[in-house]
Amino acid sequence: MIGFEIGTRSGEELVRFIRTLGQHRYVASRLHLVHAFAIEAAGEHPALADGAAWARRAIGSAGALDLASKDERLFRRASDAEVCAVLETFWTSGDAADAAKARLRERLASVDALPDEALLPFDESREEDVFPVLVDAGWELLSLAHLDFERHKGAIQSFDDFEVARFEEESAIPPLVTLHELPILGGLELLGAIDETGQSRAPFVLWQQGHETYLDYVLRGVLRASKITVDD
């Protein structure tokens, strides 16, 4: 995976960037898994009405689920809107964020999983140790073979030789898949990613996989649409 650092940003900027990632026309599919703890804690957000009802059922299942486990039934396959609602709740300052953080801390304490909020968030070296994973989100982009010469003209023209790149993608074993993935988000990233000034406490990194020319073209469009400027 290729890491692209968009730097230290406000919570509002990060949510806007992530929302735009899911809206551009090169997205083929998405897979977002959000833990019941995160949805329950942020459940007052209007976009989480259905998700909050699901989270209450999952958490209150009369002992059917071990809340201190990695049981896949504790995860909801979420929409872009639900992911952004969770992140907006935790990364935007105010009473809603304070209440959501208090609820999440209580849940994490109940399974002995409170994070050390003095640590810096978005640290790739600690991702394998994150428990519970609260948000695992990513998008698959259209393959080069499925780009339309009219609708996706800009991306196609960004290649020195698009036909060669498409052939290499089609011929690869195993098949090449183009991805955008968020860093793994655990308790630290929801509770302690944003400081008292509203800025992220560490640079945010988007993880990417695929042909670099294609990734660069799409990402530049996302940055432009989300009104975020980064140094080349």
Tab-separated table of N, CA and C in Angstrom, residues 126-192:
chain	number	residue	atom	x	y	z
A	126	ARG	N	1.134	0.642	15.118
A	126	ARG	CA	0.302	0.065	16.180
A	126	ARG	C	-1.008	-0.522	15.664
A	127	GLU	N	-1.230	-0.499	14.351
A	127	GLU	CA	-2.532	-0.900	13.827
A	127	GLU	C	-2.897	-2.340	14.186
A	128	GLU	N	-1.915	-3.241	14.170
A	128	GLU	CA	-2.223	-4.642	14.462
A	128	GLU	C	-2.657	-4.849	15.905
A	129	ASP	N	-2.333	-3.898	16.776
A	129	ASP	CA	-2.678	-4.025	18.193
A	129	ASP	C	-3.972	-3.304	18.557
A	130	VAL	N	-4.594	-2.629	17.603
A	130	VAL	CA	-5.811	-1.872	17.908
A	130	VAL	C	-6.945	-2.825	18.276
A	131	PHE	N	-7.541	-2.599	19.451
A	131	PHE	CA	-8.710	-3.374	19.873
A	131	PHE	C	-9.574	-2.519	20.785
A	132	PRO	N	-10.857	-2.494	20.487
A	132	PRO	CA	-11.455	-3.009	19.256
A	132	PRO	C	-11.237	-2.043	18.091
A	133	VAL	N	-11.186	-2.603	16.890
A	133	VAL	CA	-11.218	-1.749	15.698
A	133	VAL	C	-12.624	-1.162	15.623
A	134	LEU	N	-12.706	0.155	15.551
A	134	LEU	CA	-14.020	0.803	15.550
A	134	LEU	C	-14.482	1.207	14.155
A	135	VAL	N	-13.542	1.568	13.296
A	135	VAL	CA	-13.884	1.898	11.907
A	135	VAL	C	-12.796	1.339	10.998
A	136	ASP	N	-13.221	0.517	10.041
A	136	ASP	CA	-12.323	-0.029	9.020
A	136	ASP	C	-13.008	0.239	7.686
A	137	ALA	N	-12.537	1.252	6.968
A	137	ALA	CA	-13.286	1.740	5.804
A	137	ALA	C	-12.404	1.842	4.574
A	138	GLY	N	-12.974	1.460	3.426
A	138	GLY	CA	-12.222	1.565	2.186
A	138	GLY	C	-13.120	1.509	0.964
A	139	TRP	N	-12.556	1.958	-0.148
A	139	TRP	CA	-13.271	2.011	-1.423
A	139	TRP	C	-12.448	1.314	-2.497
A	140	GLU	N	-13.111	0.549	-3.348
A	140	GLU	CA	-12.468	-0.006	-4.534
A	140	GLU	C	-12.813	0.881	-5.716
A	141	LEU	N	-11.808	1.236	-6.496
A	141	LEU	CA	-12.027	2.075	-7.670
A	141	LEU	C	-12.272	1.209	-8.900
A	142	LEU	N	-12.879	1.803	-9.904
A	142	LEU	CA	-13.076	1.110	-11.167
A	142	LEU	C	-11.738	0.610	-11.700
A	143	SER	N	-11.736	-0.576	-12.271
A	143	SER	CA	-10.527	-1.055	-12.926
A	143	SER	C	-10.289	-0.227	-14.180
A	144	LEU	N	-9.059	-0.227	-14.657
A	144	LEU	CA	-8.752	0.521	-15.879
A	144	LEU	C	-9.580	0.009	-17.051
A	145	ALA	N	-9.848	-1.288	-17.066
A	145	ALA	CA	-10.627	-1.872	-18.162
A	145	ALA	C	-12.063	-1.364	-18.185
A	146	HIS	N	-12.550	-0.872	-17.051
A	146	HIS	CA	-13.934	-0.405	-16.972
A	146	HIS	C	-14.060	1.115	-17.064
A	147	LEU	N	-12.966	1.802	-17.342
A	147	LEU	CA	-13.065	3.244	-17.542
A	147	LEU	C	-13.687	3.527	-18.901
A	148	ASP	N	-14.572	4.497	-18.926
A	148	ASP	CA	-15.265	4.892	-20.148
A	148	ASP	C	-14.494	6.029	-20.821
A	149	PHE	N	-14.290	5.907	-22.128
A	149	PHE	CA	-13.442	6.875	-22.822
A	149	PHE	C	-14.045	8.277	-22.862
A	150	GLU	N	-15.323	8.416	-22.616
A	150	GLU	CA	-15.929	9.741	-22.534
A	150	GLU	C	-16.064	10.192	-21.084
A	151	ARG	N	-16.690	9.355	-20.270
A	151	ARG	CA	-16.960	9.730	-18.875
A	151	ARG	C	-15.682	9.890	-18.064
A	152	HIS	N	-14.648	9.092	-18.368
A	152	HIS	CA	-13.413	9.103	-17.579
A	152	HIS	C	-12.222	9.558	-18.418
A	153	LYS	N	-12.492	10.464	-19.330
A	153	LYS	CA	-11.464	10.915	-20.269
A	153	LYS	C	-10.236	11.473	-19.551
A	154	GLY	N	-10.452	12.229	-18.483
A	154	GLY	CA	-9.333	12.858	-17.787
A	154	GLY	C	-8.342	11.846	-17.248
A	155	ALA	N	-8.850	10.798	-16.601
A	155	ALA	CA	-7.957	9.778	-16.053
A	155	ALA	C	-7.209	9.058	-17.164
A	156	ILE	N	-7.910	8.721	-18.226
A	156	ILE	CA	-7.283	8.000	-19.333
A	156	ILE	C	-6.175	8.835	-19.960
A	157	GLN	N	-6.431	10.124	-20.134
A	157	GLN	CA	-5.438	10.992	-20.767
A	157	GLN	C	-4.253	11.293	-19.858
A	158	SER	N	-4.377	10.993	-18.563
A	158	SER	CA	-3.259	11.242	-17.648
A	158	SER	C	-2.139	10.215	-17.820
A	159	PHE	N	-2.428	9.093	-18.480
A	159	PHE	CA	-1.422	8.050	-18.706
A	159	PHE	C	-0.573	8.381	-19.931
A	160	ASP	N	0.713	8.046	-19.855
A	160	ASP	CA	1.564	8.147	-21.042
A	160	ASP	C	1.113	7.134	-22.090
A	161	ASP	N	0.747	5.927	-21.635
A	161	ASP	CA	0.248	4.890	-22.543
A	161	ASP	C	-0.817	4.092	-21.800
A	162	PHE	N	-2.064	4.526	-21.939
A	162	PHE	CA	-3.159	3.899	-21.199
A	162	PHE	C	-3.337	2.440	-21.583
A	163	GLU	N	-3.205	2.111	-22.861
A	163	GLU	CA	-3.436	0.730	-23.301
A	163	GLU	C	-2.436	-0.228	-22.663
A	164	VAL	N	-1.198	0.202	-22.527
A	164	VAL	CA	-0.195	-0.642	-21.869
A	164	VAL	C	-0.559	-0.842	-20.404
A	165	ALA	N	-0.955	0.233	-19.726
A	165	ALA	CA	-1.325	0.134	-18.312
A	165	ALA	C	-2.532	-0.780	-18.132
A	166	ARG	N	-3.517	-0.658	-19.020
A	166	ARG	CA	-4.700	-1.518	-18.917
A	166	ARG	C	-4.332	-2.977	-19.143
A	167	PHE	N	-3.476	-3.244	-20.122
A	167	PHE	CA	-3.056	-4.625	-20.388
A	167	PHE	C	-2.320	-5.202	-19.180
A	168	GLU	N	-1.442	-4.412	-18.577
A	168	GLU	CA	-0.699	-4.895	-17.411
A	168	GLU	C	-1.641	-5.212	-16.256
A	169	GLU	N	-2.664	-4.370	-16.064
A	169	GLU	CA	-3.632	-4.626	-15.001
A	169	GLU	C	-4.428	-5.894	-15.288
A	170	GLU	N	-4.883	-6.056	-16.514
A	170	GLU	CA	-5.694	-7.218	-16.881
A	170	GLU	C	-4.897	-8.516	-16.823
A	171	SER	N	-3.586	-8.430	-17.046
A	171	SER	CA	-2.753	-9.629	-17.121
A	171	SER	C	-2.146	-10.025	-15.784
A	172	ALA	N	-2.276	-9.178	-14.793
A	172	ALA	CA	-1.609	-9.420	-13.508
A	172	ALA	C	-2.205	-10.623	-12.789
A	173	ILE	N	-1.330	-11.401	-12.161
A	173	ILE	CA	-1.730	-12.529	-11.318
A	173	ILE	C	-0.996	-12.384	-9.986
A	174	PRO	N	-1.725	-12.220	-8.869
A	174	PRO	CA	-3.185	-12.086	-8.779
A	174	PRO	C	-3.663	-10.767	-9.380
A	175	PRO	N	-4.973	-10.644	-9.634
A	175	PRO	CA	-5.496	-9.425	-10.264
A	175	PRO	C	-5.169	-8.177	-9.445
A	176	LEU	N	-4.887	-7.085	-10.143
A	176	LEU	CA	-4.625	-5.815	-9.474
A	176	LEU	C	-5.948	-5.140	-9.121
A	177	VAL	N	-6.053	-4.693	-7.894
A	177	VAL	CA	-7.246	-3.989	-7.430
A	177	VAL	C	-6.815	-2.603	-6.967
A	178	THR	N	-7.549	-1.585	-7.375
A	178	THR	CA	-7.226	-0.210	-7.000
A	178	THR	C	-8.062	0.185	-5.793
A	179	LEU	N	-7.392	0.595	-4.720
A	179	LEU	CA	-8.068	0.830	-3.443
A	179	LEU	C	-7.688	2.167	-2.830
A	180	HIS	N	-8.637	2.734	-2.104
A	180	HIS	CA	-8.397	3.807	-1.145
A	180	HIS	C	-8.849	3.280	0.212
A	181	GLU	N	-7.995	3.353	1.213
A	181	GLU	CA	-8.360	2.867	2.541
A	181	GLU	C	-7.993	3.896	3.602
A	182	LEU	N	-8.895	4.070	4.565
A	182	LEU	CA	-8.580	4.897	5.722
A	182	LEU	C	-7.643	4.129	6.643
A	183	PRO	N	-6.879	4.828	7.466
A	183	PRO	CA	-6.143	4.115	8.512
A	183	PRO	C	-7.134	3.425	9.444
A	184	ILE	N	-6.702	2.363	10.087
A	184	ILE	CA	-7.547	1.703	11.078
A	184	ILE	C	-7.834	2.693	12.208
A	185	LEU	N	-9.106	2.807	12.558
A	185	LEU	CA	-9.501	3.744	13.609
A	185	LEU	C	-9.995	2.969	14.824
A	186	GLY	N	-9.311	3.167	15.942
A	186	GLY	CA	-9.716	2.554	17.198
A	186	GLY	C	-10.167	3.616	18.184
A	187	GLY	N	-10.159	3.255	19.453
A	187	GLY	CA	-10.590	4.199	20.472
A	187	GLY	C	-9.765	5.469	20.491
A	188	LEU	N	-8.455	5.340	20.325
A	188	LEU	CA	-7.584	6.519	20.332
A	188	LEU	C	-7.966	7.488	19.220
A	189	GLU	N	-8.259	6.950	18.029
A	189	GLU	CA	-8.549	7.815	16.884
A	189	GLU	C	-9.905	8.514	17.013
A	190	LEU	N	-10.855	7.899	17.694
A	190	LEU	CA	-12.140	8.572	17.882
A	190	LEU	C	-12.122	9.499	19.088
A	191	LEU	N	-11.415	9.110	20.126
A	191	LEU	CA	-11.418	9.905	21.359
A	191	LEU	C	-10.335	10.980	21.385
A	192	GLY	N	-9.187	10.698	20.775
A	192	GLY	CA	-8.051	11.591	20.958
A	192	GLY	C	-7.370	12.065	19.696
